[in-house]
Coordinates of C-alpha atoms in Angstrom, one line a residue:
M591 CA -20.4 9.4 -32.6
N592 CA -20.3 5.7 -33.2
L593 CA -17.1 4.2 -34.5
H594 CA -17.2 0.8 -36.2
I595 CA -14.6 -1.9 -36.8
A596 CA -13.3 -0.2 -40.0
D597 CA -12.7 3.0 -38.1
Y598 CA -10.9 1.3 -35.2
L599 CA -8.8 -0.6 -37.8
V600 CA -7.6 2.6 -39.4
I601 CA -6.7 4.1 -36.0
S602 CA -4.9 1.0 -34.9
V603 CA -2.9 0.8 -38.1
Y604 CA -1.7 4.3 -37.6
F605 CA -0.7 3.7 -34.0
L606 CA 1.3 0.6 -35.0
F607 CA 2.9 2.5 -37.9
V608 CA 4.2 5.4 -35.8
I609 CA 5.5 3.0 -33.1
G610 CA 7.1 0.9 -35.9
V611 CA 8.9 4.0 -37.2
G612 CA 10.4 4.5 -33.8
F613 CA 11.8 0.9 -33.7
I614 CA 13.3 1.3 -37.2
I615 CA 15.0 4.6 -36.5
K616 CA 16.3 3.3 -33.2
K617 CA 18.9 1.3 -35.1
R618 CA 20.4 4.6 -36.4
I619 CA 20.7 6.2 -33.0
K620 CA 24.3 5.9 -31.9
T621 CA 25.1 9.3 -30.3
S622 CA 23.4 12.1 -28.5
N623 CA 23.6 14.1 -31.7
D624 CA 21.7 11.4 -33.6
F625 CA 19.0 11.4 -30.9
L626 CA 18.7 15.1 -30.2
T627 CA 19.6 16.9 -33.5
S628 CA 19.5 14.2 -36.3
G629 CA 23.1 15.1 -37.2
R630 CA 22.1 17.6 -39.9
N631 CA 21.5 14.9 -42.4
I632 CA 17.8 15.2 -43.5
A633 CA 16.7 15.9 -47.1
L634 CA 15.2 19.2 -48.0
W635 CA 11.7 18.0 -48.8
I636 CA 11.5 16.2 -45.4
T637 CA 12.7 19.2 -43.4
S638 CA 10.2 21.5 -45.3
L639 CA 7.2 19.2 -44.5
A640 CA 8.5 18.7 -40.9
F641 CA 8.8 22.5 -40.6
I642 CA 5.2 23.1 -41.3
S643 CA 4.0 19.9 -39.6
A644 CA 5.7 20.8 -36.3
N645 CA 3.3 23.8 -36.2
L646 CA 0.4 21.7 -37.4
G647 CA -0.4 20.2 -34.0
A648 CA -3.7 19.7 -32.3
Q649 CA -3.6 23.3 -31.0
E650 CA -3.5 24.6 -34.6
V651 CA -6.0 22.1 -36.1
L652 CA -8.5 22.3 -33.3
G653 CA -7.6 25.8 -32.2
M654 CA -7.7 27.5 -35.6
I655 CA -11.0 25.8 -36.5
A656 CA -12.3 27.0 -33.1
S657 CA -11.1 30.5 -33.9
G658 CA -12.7 30.4 -37.3
A659 CA -16.0 29.7 -35.6
K660 CA -15.4 32.3 -32.9
Y661 CA -13.8 35.1 -34.9
G662 CA -14.7 34.3 -38.5
I663 CA -12.4 34.7 -41.5
M664 CA -10.2 37.1 -39.6
T665 CA -8.5 34.0 -38.3
V666 CA -6.6 33.7 -41.6
N667 CA -4.4 36.5 -40.3
F668 CA -2.5 33.9 -38.3
Y669 CA -1.3 32.7 -41.8
W670 CA -1.3 35.6 -44.2
M671 CA -0.1 38.1 -41.6
G672 CA 1.2 36.0 -38.8
A673 CA 3.3 33.4 -40.6
I674 CA 4.4 33.9 -44.2
F675 CA 6.3 37.2 -43.8
A676 CA 8.2 35.8 -40.8
M677 CA 9.0 32.5 -42.5
V678 CA 10.5 34.5 -45.5
F679 CA 12.5 36.6 -43.0
L680 CA 13.8 33.5 -41.3
G681 CA 14.9 31.9 -44.5
I682 CA 16.7 34.9 -46.0
F683 CA 18.1 36.7 -43.0
M684 CA 18.2 34.5 -39.9
M685 CA 19.1 31.0 -41.0
P686 CA 22.6 32.0 -42.0
F687 CA 23.3 32.9 -38.3
Y688 CA 21.7 29.8 -36.9
Y689 CA 23.2 27.3 -39.4
G690 CA 26.5 29.1 -39.9
S691 CA 27.3 29.3 -36.2
R692 CA 27.0 25.5 -35.9
A693 CA 24.9 26.1 -32.8
R694 CA 22.9 23.0 -31.8
S695 CA 20.0 25.1 -30.5
V696 CA 18.6 28.6 -30.3
P697 CA 19.8 29.1 -26.7
E698 CA 23.2 27.9 -27.7
Y699 CA 23.3 30.7 -30.4
L700 CA 22.4 33.2 -27.6
S701 CA 25.4 31.9 -25.6
L702 CA 27.7 32.6 -28.6
R703 CA 26.2 36.0 -29.3
F704 CA 25.7 37.2 -25.7
D705 CA 26.6 35.2 -22.7
E706 CA 25.7 32.1 -20.6
K707 CA 23.1 33.9 -18.4
T708 CA 21.1 34.9 -21.4
R709 CA 21.3 31.4 -22.7
G710 CA 20.2 29.9 -19.4
L711 CA 17.2 32.3 -19.1
N712 CA 16.0 31.6 -22.6
A713 CA 16.5 27.8 -22.2
I714 CA 14.4 27.8 -19.0
S715 CA 11.6 29.9 -20.5
F716 CA 11.6 27.9 -23.7
A717 CA 11.5 24.6 -21.8
V718 CA 8.4 25.9 -19.8
M719 CA 6.7 27.1 -23.0
T720 CA 7.2 23.8 -24.8
V721 CA 5.8 21.9 -21.9
F722 CA 2.7 24.1 -21.9
S723 CA 2.3 23.7 -25.6
S724 CA 2.7 20.0 -25.4
G725 CA 0.2 19.9 -22.6
I726 CA -2.3 21.7 -24.8
S727 CA -1.9 19.1 -27.6
L728 CA -2.4 16.4 -25.0
Y729 CA -5.5 18.0 -23.6
A730 CA -7.0 18.4 -27.1
L731 CA -6.6 14.8 -27.9
A732 CA -7.8 13.5 -24.5
K733 CA -10.9 15.8 -24.8
L734 CA -11.5 14.5 -28.3
L735 CA -11.3 10.8 -27.2
E736 CA -13.5 11.6 -24.3
V737 CA -16.3 13.0 -26.5
I738 CA -15.9 10.6 -29.5
L739 CA -15.0 7.3 -27.8
K740 CA -16.5 8.0 -24.4
W741 CA -13.1 7.2 -22.8
D742 CA -12.3 8.6 -19.4
F743 CA -10.3 11.9 -19.7
G744 CA -7.5 10.7 -17.5
F745 CA -7.1 7.4 -19.2
S746 CA -7.0 9.1 -22.6
I747 CA -4.2 11.4 -21.5
W748 CA -2.0 8.6 -20.2
M749 CA -2.8 6.3 -23.2
A750 CA -2.0 9.0 -25.8
A751 CA 1.1 10.2 -23.9
S752 CA 2.5 6.7 -23.8
I753 CA 2.3 6.3 -27.5
V754 CA 4.2 9.5 -28.1
M755 CA 6.8 8.6 -25.5
I756 CA 7.5 5.2 -27.1
Y757 CA 8.4 6.5 -30.5
T758 CA 10.3 9.6 -29.3
F759 CA 12.2 7.6 -26.7
L760 CA 13.2 5.1 -29.3
G761 CA 14.1 7.3 -32.3
G762 CA 14.4 10.8 -30.9
L763 CA 14.2 13.8 -33.2
T764 CA 14.6 11.7 -36.4
S765 CA 11.6 9.5 -35.5
A766 CA 9.5 12.6 -34.7
V767 CA 10.4 14.2 -38.0
Y768 CA 9.6 11.2 -40.2
N769 CA 6.3 10.8 -38.4
E770 CA 5.6 14.5 -38.9
V771 CA 5.8 14.1 -42.6
L772 CA 3.3 11.2 -42.4
Q773 CA 1.1 13.3 -40.2
F774 CA 1.1 16.2 -42.6
F775 CA -0.4 14.1 -45.4
L776 CA -2.8 12.4 -43.0
I777 CA -4.1 15.8 -41.8
V778 CA -4.5 17.2 -45.3
L779 CA -6.1 14.1 -46.7
G780 CA -8.3 13.5 -43.6
L781 CA -9.7 17.0 -43.4
S782 CA -10.0 18.1 -47.0
P783 CA -13.2 16.1 -47.7
L784 CA -14.8 17.6 -44.6
M785 CA -14.2 21.1 -45.9
I786 CA -15.6 20.3 -49.4
V787 CA -18.7 18.5 -48.1
A788 CA -19.5 21.1 -45.4
L789 CA -18.9 24.0 -47.8
H790 CA -21.4 22.5 -50.3
D791 CA -23.9 22.0 -47.4
A792 CA -23.6 25.6 -46.4
G793 CA -24.4 26.8 -50.0
G794 CA -20.9 27.9 -50.9
W795 CA -18.9 31.0 -49.9
S796 CA -21.4 33.4 -51.4
N797 CA -24.2 32.0 -49.2
I798 CA -22.0 32.1 -46.1
K799 CA -21.4 35.8 -46.8
T800 CA -25.1 36.3 -47.0
L801 CA -26.0 34.4 -43.7
L802 CA -23.2 35.6 -41.5
Q803 CA -22.6 39.1 -40.2
P804 CA -20.1 40.9 -42.6
Q805 CA -17.6 41.2 -39.7
M806 CA -17.2 37.4 -39.9
T807 CA -16.4 37.3 -43.6
H808 CA -13.9 40.1 -44.1
V809 CA -10.2 40.0 -43.1
W810 CA -9.5 43.7 -42.8
K811 CA -12.6 45.7 -43.6
Y812 CA -13.8 46.0 -39.9
M813 CA -10.4 46.4 -38.3
G814 CA -10.6 50.2 -38.0
N815 CA -12.5 50.0 -34.7
A816 CA -11.9 47.4 -32.0
N817 CA -15.6 47.3 -31.3
A818 CA -16.6 46.6 -34.9
N819 CA -15.1 43.1 -35.2
P820 CA -15.4 39.8 -33.2
M821 CA -11.8 39.7 -32.1
G822 CA -12.1 43.1 -30.4
I823 CA -8.8 44.6 -31.8
N824 CA -7.9 47.2 -34.3
F825 CA -5.6 46.9 -37.3
M826 CA -2.5 48.4 -35.5
S827 CA -2.8 45.8 -32.7
L828 CA -3.1 43.0 -35.2
I829 CA -0.2 44.2 -37.4
F830 CA 2.1 44.9 -34.5
G831 CA 1.0 42.3 -31.9
L832 CA 0.5 39.4 -34.3
G833 CA 2.1 40.3 -37.6
F834 CA 5.3 41.5 -36.0
V835 CA 5.9 40.5 -32.4
L836 CA 4.1 37.1 -32.1
S837 CA 4.7 36.1 -35.7
F838 CA 8.4 36.9 -36.0
G839 CA 8.9 35.9 -32.3
Y840 CA 7.5 32.4 -33.1
W841 CA 8.8 31.6 -36.6
C842 CA 12.2 33.2 -36.2
T843 CA 13.2 32.3 -32.6
D844 CA 11.2 29.3 -31.5
F845 CA 13.6 26.4 -31.5
L846 CA 10.7 23.9 -32.2
V847 CA 10.4 25.1 -35.8
V848 CA 13.9 26.5 -36.3
Q849 CA 15.3 23.0 -35.3
R850 CA 13.6 21.5 -38.4
A851 CA 15.5 23.9 -40.7
M852 CA 18.8 23.3 -38.8
M853 CA 18.6 19.6 -39.7
A854 CA 19.1 20.3 -43.4
K855 CA 22.2 19.0 -45.2
N856 CA 23.6 22.4 -46.1
M857 CA 23.1 26.2 -45.8
N858 CA 21.1 26.6 -49.0
A859 CA 18.7 23.8 -47.9
A860 CA 18.4 25.3 -44.5
Q861 CA 17.4 28.7 -45.9
R862 CA 14.9 27.2 -48.4
T863 CA 13.2 25.0 -45.8
P864 CA 10.9 27.7 -44.4
L865 CA 10.4 29.2 -47.8
I866 CA 9.2 25.9 -49.3
A867 CA 7.1 25.3 -46.2
A868 CA 5.4 28.7 -46.7
I869 CA 3.8 27.4 -49.9
P870 CA 1.4 24.9 -48.2
K871 CA 1.3 27.1 -45.2
M872 CA -0.6 29.9 -47.0
L873 CA -3.1 27.4 -48.3
M874 CA -3.8 25.7 -44.9
P875 CA -6.7 28.1 -44.0
L876 CA -8.8 26.1 -46.4
I877 CA -8.8 23.1 -44.1
V878 CA -8.1 24.7 -40.6
V879 CA -10.0 28.0 -40.7
L880 CA -12.8 27.7 -43.3
P881 CA -14.4 24.7 -41.6
G882 CA -14.9 26.8 -38.4
V883 CA -16.6 29.6 -40.4
I884 CA -18.8 27.0 -42.1
A885 CA -19.7 25.5 -38.7
I886 CA -21.0 28.8 -37.4
T887 CA -22.9 29.3 -40.6
L888 CA -24.6 25.9 -40.3
M889 CA -26.0 27.0 -36.9
Q890 CA -27.8 30.0 -38.5
P891 CA -31.7 29.7 -38.5
A892 CA -31.7 29.4 -42.3
L893 CA -29.7 26.2 -42.1
A894 CA -31.1 24.7 -38.9
S895 CA -32.6 21.8 -40.9
K896 CA -29.1 20.5 -41.5
G897 CA -29.0 19.5 -37.8
F898 CA -25.5 20.6 -37.0
S899 CA -24.6 22.3 -33.7
I900 CA -21.4 23.1 -31.8
P901 CA -21.6 21.6 -28.2
S902 CA -22.2 23.9 -25.3
D903 CA -19.4 24.7 -22.8
G904 CA -21.9 24.3 -19.9
K905 CA -21.8 28.0 -19.1
G906 CA -24.3 29.2 -21.6
G907 CA -21.7 29.6 -24.4
L908 CA -20.2 27.4 -27.1
D909 CA -17.3 25.1 -26.6
Y910 CA -15.5 26.2 -29.7
T911 CA -12.7 23.7 -29.2
M912 CA -15.1 21.0 -30.1
T913 CA -16.1 22.5 -33.4
L914 CA -14.0 20.1 -35.5
P915 CA -15.0 16.9 -33.7
A916 CA -18.7 18.0 -34.1
L917 CA -18.2 18.5 -37.8
I918 CA -16.5 15.1 -38.2
A919 CA -19.2 13.3 -36.3
H920 CA -21.9 15.1 -38.4
Y921 CA -20.5 14.4 -41.8
Y922 CA -18.1 11.4 -41.9
P923 CA -19.5 7.9 -42.4
T924 CA -18.0 4.7 -41.2
G925 CA -14.4 4.2 -42.5
L926 CA -14.0 7.9 -43.5
L927 CA -14.8 8.7 -39.9
G928 CA -11.8 6.6 -38.9
V929 CA -9.7 8.6 -41.3
G930 CA -10.9 11.9 -39.9
I931 CA -10.3 10.8 -36.3
T932 CA -6.8 9.5 -37.3
A933 CA -6.1 12.9 -38.9
L934 CA -6.9 14.6 -35.5
I935 CA -4.8 12.1 -33.6
A936 CA -2.0 12.7 -36.1
S937 CA -2.2 16.4 -35.4
F938 CA -1.9 15.7 -31.7
M939 CA 1.1 13.4 -32.3
S940 CA 2.8 16.1 -34.5
G941 CA 2.4 18.9 -31.9
M942 CA 3.3 16.9 -28.8
A943 CA 6.2 15.0 -30.3
G944 CA 7.6 18.2 -31.8
N945 CA 7.5 20.0 -28.4
V946 CA 9.0 17.0 -26.6
T947 CA 11.9 16.7 -28.9
A948 CA 12.7 20.4 -28.8
F949 CA 12.4 20.2 -25.0
N950 CA 14.8 17.4 -24.6
S951 CA 17.4 19.0 -26.8
V952 CA 17.3 22.4 -25.0
F953 CA 17.3 20.8 -21.5
T954 CA 20.1 18.4 -22.3
Y955 CA 22.4 20.8 -24.1
D956 CA 21.5 24.2 -22.7
I957 CA 20.7 23.4 -19.1
Y958 CA 22.1 20.1 -18.0
Q959 CA 25.3 20.0 -20.0
A960 CA 25.9 23.8 -19.9
Y961 CA 25.4 24.3 -16.1
F962 CA 25.4 21.0 -14.3
V963 CA 27.5 18.2 -15.9
K964 CA 29.9 19.5 -18.5
H965 CA 32.4 16.8 -19.2
K966 CA 30.8 13.5 -19.4
S967 CA 30.8 10.9 -22.2
D968 CA 28.5 11.2 -25.2
R969 CA 26.7 8.1 -24.1
H970 CA 25.9 9.9 -20.8
Y971 CA 24.2 12.7 -22.6
L972 CA 22.3 10.2 -24.8
I973 CA 20.9 8.5 -21.7
V974 CA 20.0 11.9 -20.1
G975 CA 18.3 13.0 -23.3
K976 CA 16.1 9.9 -23.2
M977 CA 15.3 10.4 -19.5
I978 CA 14.4 14.0 -20.2
T979 CA 12.1 12.8 -23.0
V980 CA 10.1 10.8 -20.3
A981 CA 10.2 13.8 -18.0
G982 CA 8.8 16.1 -20.7
I983 CA 5.9 13.7 -21.3
L984 CA 5.1 13.7 -17.6
F985 CA 5.2 17.5 -17.3
S986 CA 2.9 17.7 -20.4
I987 CA 0.4 15.5 -18.7
A988 CA 0.3 17.9 -15.7
T989 CA -0.2 21.0 -17.9
A990 CA -2.9 19.3 -19.9
Y991 CA -5.3 19.9 -17.0
V992 CA -4.5 23.6 -17.0
A993 CA -5.8 23.9 -20.6
K994 CA -9.2 22.7 -19.5
S995 CA -10.2 26.2 -18.2
F996 CA -10.0 27.8 -21.7
N997 CA -13.0 27.6 -24.2
N998 CA -10.5 28.1 -27.1
I999 CA -7.1 26.5 -26.8
N1000 CA -5.7 28.9 -29.5
D1001 CA -6.3 31.8 -27.1
F1002 CA -4.4 30.0 -24.4
L1003 CA -1.6 29.1 -26.8
Q1004 CA -1.1 32.7 -28.0
L1005 CA -1.0 33.9 -24.4
V1006 CA 1.8 31.5 -23.6
F1007 CA 3.7 32.7 -26.8
S1008 CA 3.2 36.3 -25.8
F1009 CA 5.1 35.7 -22.5
V1010 CA 8.1 33.9 -24.1
N1011 CA 8.4 34.7 -27.9
G1012 CA 7.2 38.3 -27.6
P1013 CA 10.2 39.6 -25.6
L1014 CA 12.6 37.1 -27.1
F1015 CA 12.2 38.5 -30.6
A1016 CA 13.3 41.9 -29.4
T1017 CA 16.5 40.3 -28.1
F1018 CA 17.2 38.5 -31.4
L1019 CA 16.4 41.5 -33.6
L1020 CA 18.9 43.8 -31.7
G1021 CA 21.5 41.0 -31.2
M1022 CA 21.6 40.1 -34.9
F1023 CA 21.4 43.6 -36.4
W1024 CA 23.0 45.9 -33.8
K1025 CA 26.6 44.8 -32.8
R1026 CA 26.5 47.2 -29.8
T1027 CA 24.0 44.9 -28.0
T1028 CA 25.6 43.4 -24.9
G1029 CA 24.9 40.3 -22.9
H1030 CA 23.8 42.3 -19.9
G1031 CA 21.4 44.2 -22.1
A1032 CA 19.9 41.0 -23.6
F1033 CA 19.5 39.4 -20.2
W1034 CA 17.9 42.3 -18.4
G1035 CA 15.8 43.0 -21.5
L1036 CA 14.4 39.5 -21.3
I1037 CA 13.7 39.9 -17.6
A1038 CA 12.0 43.2 -18.1
G1039 CA 10.0 42.0 -21.1
T1040 CA 8.7 38.9 -19.3
L1041 CA 7.8 41.0 -16.2
A1042 CA 6.0 43.5 -18.4
A1043 CA 4.0 40.6 -20.0
A1044 CA 3.0 39.3 -16.5
L1045 CA 2.1 42.8 -15.4
T1046 CA 0.0 43.5 -18.5
H1047 CA -1.9 40.2 -18.0
G1048 CA -2.4 40.9 -14.4
L1049 CA -4.0 44.3 -15.1
T1050 CA -6.2 43.3 -18.0
V1051 CA -9.2 41.0 -18.2
A1052 CA -10.5 39.2 -21.2
E1053 CA -13.4 36.7 -21.0
G1054 CA -12.8 36.2 -17.3
K1055 CA -9.0 35.6 -17.7
G1056 CA -6.3 37.8 -16.3
G1057 CA -6.8 40.7 -13.8
W1058 CA -5.1 38.8 -11.0
I1059 CA -3.4 42.0 -9.9
F1060 CA -6.2 44.5 -10.5
D1061 CA -9.1 44.8 -13.1
L1062 CA -7.8 47.9 -14.7
Y1063 CA -8.7 47.4 -18.4
E1064 CA -11.1 45.0 -20.1
I1065 CA -10.4 43.5 -23.5
K1066 CA -13.1 42.0 -25.7
S1067 CA -11.4 38.7 -26.5
G1068 CA -8.6 36.4 -25.1
M1069 CA -6.8 36.8 -28.5
G1070 CA -6.8 40.6 -28.2
Q1071 CA -5.3 40.2 -24.7
A1072 CA -2.5 38.0 -26.0
F1073 CA -1.7 40.6 -28.7
M1074 CA -1.5 43.4 -26.1
V1075 CA 0.6 41.3 -23.8
A1076 CA 3.0 40.5 -26.6
S1077 CA 3.2 44.1 -27.9
I1078 CA 4.0 45.5 -24.5
S1079 CA 6.5 42.8 -23.6
W1080 CA 8.4 43.4 -26.9
I1081 CA 8.5 47.2 -26.4
V1082 CA 9.7 47.0 -22.9
N1083 CA 12.4 44.4 -23.8
F1084 CA 13.5 46.5 -26.8
C1085 CA 13.9 49.7 -24.8
T1086 CA 15.5 48.0 -21.8
T1087 CA 18.0 46.1 -24.0
I1088 CA 19.1 49.4 -25.7
I1089 CA 19.5 51.3 -22.5
V1090 CA 21.5 48.6 -20.6
S1091 CA 23.6 47.9 -23.7
L1092 CA 24.6 51.6 -24.0
C1093 CA 25.7 51.5 -20.3
T1094 CA 27.7 48.3 -20.6
K1095 CA 30.7 47.0 -22.6
P1096 CA 30.0 45.1 -25.8
K1097 CA 32.0 42.1 -27.1
P1098 CA 34.9 42.7 -29.4
E1099 CA 34.0 42.6 -33.1
V1100 CA 36.3 39.6 -33.7
E1101 CA 34.1 37.5 -31.4
L1102 CA 30.9 38.5 -33.2
K1103 CA 31.9 37.4 -36.7
G1104 CA 29.2 35.0 -38.1
L1105 CA 26.8 36.2 -35.3
V1106 CA 25.9 39.7 -36.3
Y1107 CA 24.6 40.7 -39.8
S1108 CA 27.2 43.4 -40.5
L1109 CA 30.1 41.1 -39.6
T1110 CA 28.8 38.0 -41.3
E1111 CA 29.8 36.9 -44.8
K1112 CA 26.6 36.6 -46.8
P1113 CA 26.1 33.1 -48.5
T1114 CA 26.3 33.2 -52.2
Y1115 CA 24.9 30.6 -54.6
H1116 CA 25.7 30.2 -58.3
Q1117 CA 22.8 28.0 -59.5
D1118 CA 21.4 29.1 -62.8
K1119 CA 17.9 28.2 -61.8
W1120 CA 16.2 31.1 -60.0
Y1121 CA 14.0 28.9 -57.8
L1122 CA 17.1 27.6 -56.1
R1123 CA 17.8 31.1 -54.8
V1124 CA 16.2 32.3 -51.6
A1125 CA 15.6 35.9 -52.5
P1126 CA 13.4 35.4 -55.6
L1127 CA 11.4 32.7 -53.7
G1128 CA 10.9 35.1 -50.8
I1129 CA 9.7 38.0 -53.0
I1130 CA 7.2 35.8 -54.8
L1131 CA 5.8 34.5 -51.5
V1132 CA 5.4 38.0 -50.2
I1133 CA 3.6 39.2 -53.3
I1134 CA 1.2 36.2 -53.3
T1135 CA 0.4 36.8 -49.6
I1136 CA -0.4 40.5 -50.2
I1137 CA -2.7 39.5 -53.1
L1138 CA -4.6 37.1 -50.8
N1139 CA -5.1 39.8 -48.2
I1140 CA -6.5 42.1 -50.9
I1141 CA -8.9 39.5 -52.3
F1142 CA -10.4 38.8 -48.9
F1143 CA -10.1 42.4 -47.6

């Protein structure tokens, strides 16, 4: 891939712009709240786009296109089964708890609902997860720059990390959010032409269905048997592992995305943030899944004359992570090539900056202030937040090298989520809807769930990963392994939390008002316009999602 002056100019302008945003926002940063939480003063349309963009990092853009090439159209389940329903649930049922409690973070909500040890455990596990996720984004971009620009992998990591560090260090969460909005439009505008041109080259969707095996072009039809589809799972594993545990565990409890809704100006805006974000979310497969399916189609013998190929991973297989860079190199001319590369760089910036800003908030408020230094000045915590931002970048650099061992970074990302979000969702579900749940139950449930995840991974093998205890059971794909790990961790947490809670004393009801569904006053809105109410919006989104699943059954 040869970049020209016009391409480098586009990339340079983008770099200068995002750094400039950091300098502009810096003037507004006066307190630790300004730096770490944005002071709950962001407009609805910005929080909604930031909500979706925070999940639109390099691991999604590169990872989902890689999964489209590896698993086919089944990958849309990460949207139509693994996102929309959970986003609706978050908006209608869970945001009133988060926003109404005035908690600054998800772990802080856990301290109010349960106790400090539960908060500390979640804060530590979340901090580890965000570092891994940020490292994946960093690896993706460094790999991209190594292939496209022939830059040294190590140099690319440090260069890219430095840019993110500058604008997050200067403007904190607000800087990250405004850049996420820009990155959303760059990603959509930068990748849409690729999908259109490649789809035309492949002969349209009807020709794709003709050339590929039917398992690659149907979402549900071949889910009855795990051996009949490329993901190696059955429909129950998908529905429970992805559609319930991983989906709700991520969208409803992951502070990275919840934080964007918590920045809204009022409760109604906070509830509508994930619902409005769900509209573009359900359309995202067009530019982050379909290109992967097209790519594997272009490699079929009938289309060999097109000259496209996915690079080899050096082990006799395909390096699916490089599917999107290969498509861009094949189709984009000078100038537009720069736009496409900038879109990928933007996805990296979005993912890494989102994780870093979530990491510094949780570490500062829920670890440092909660357990080590409790009564310092606000300026002290502002300085600590900035120092932790730098530390988060450095930790991300270290984890970027771990991601190199996976041929599909989305597999790796789902595995990380299965260890943290899987068991955590069981804790939240019981804590919010069963007032008998105790702090001891929540804590030991999280411990048991995480240990169950580790044990499951250690006894199963998928594509050479896992089995570090004993090779007891083989799973066809890394994705299937992640679903199994998540499912078992959730079940073990759920059961352990119930058992321990029944054996320990719960909090008095007066301390649970606003934290448990049955003891919380439900928000009421009196707008005449139906689209300003969360329930009608949620119902419409669910109906449309079901229709999409039927169409591509």
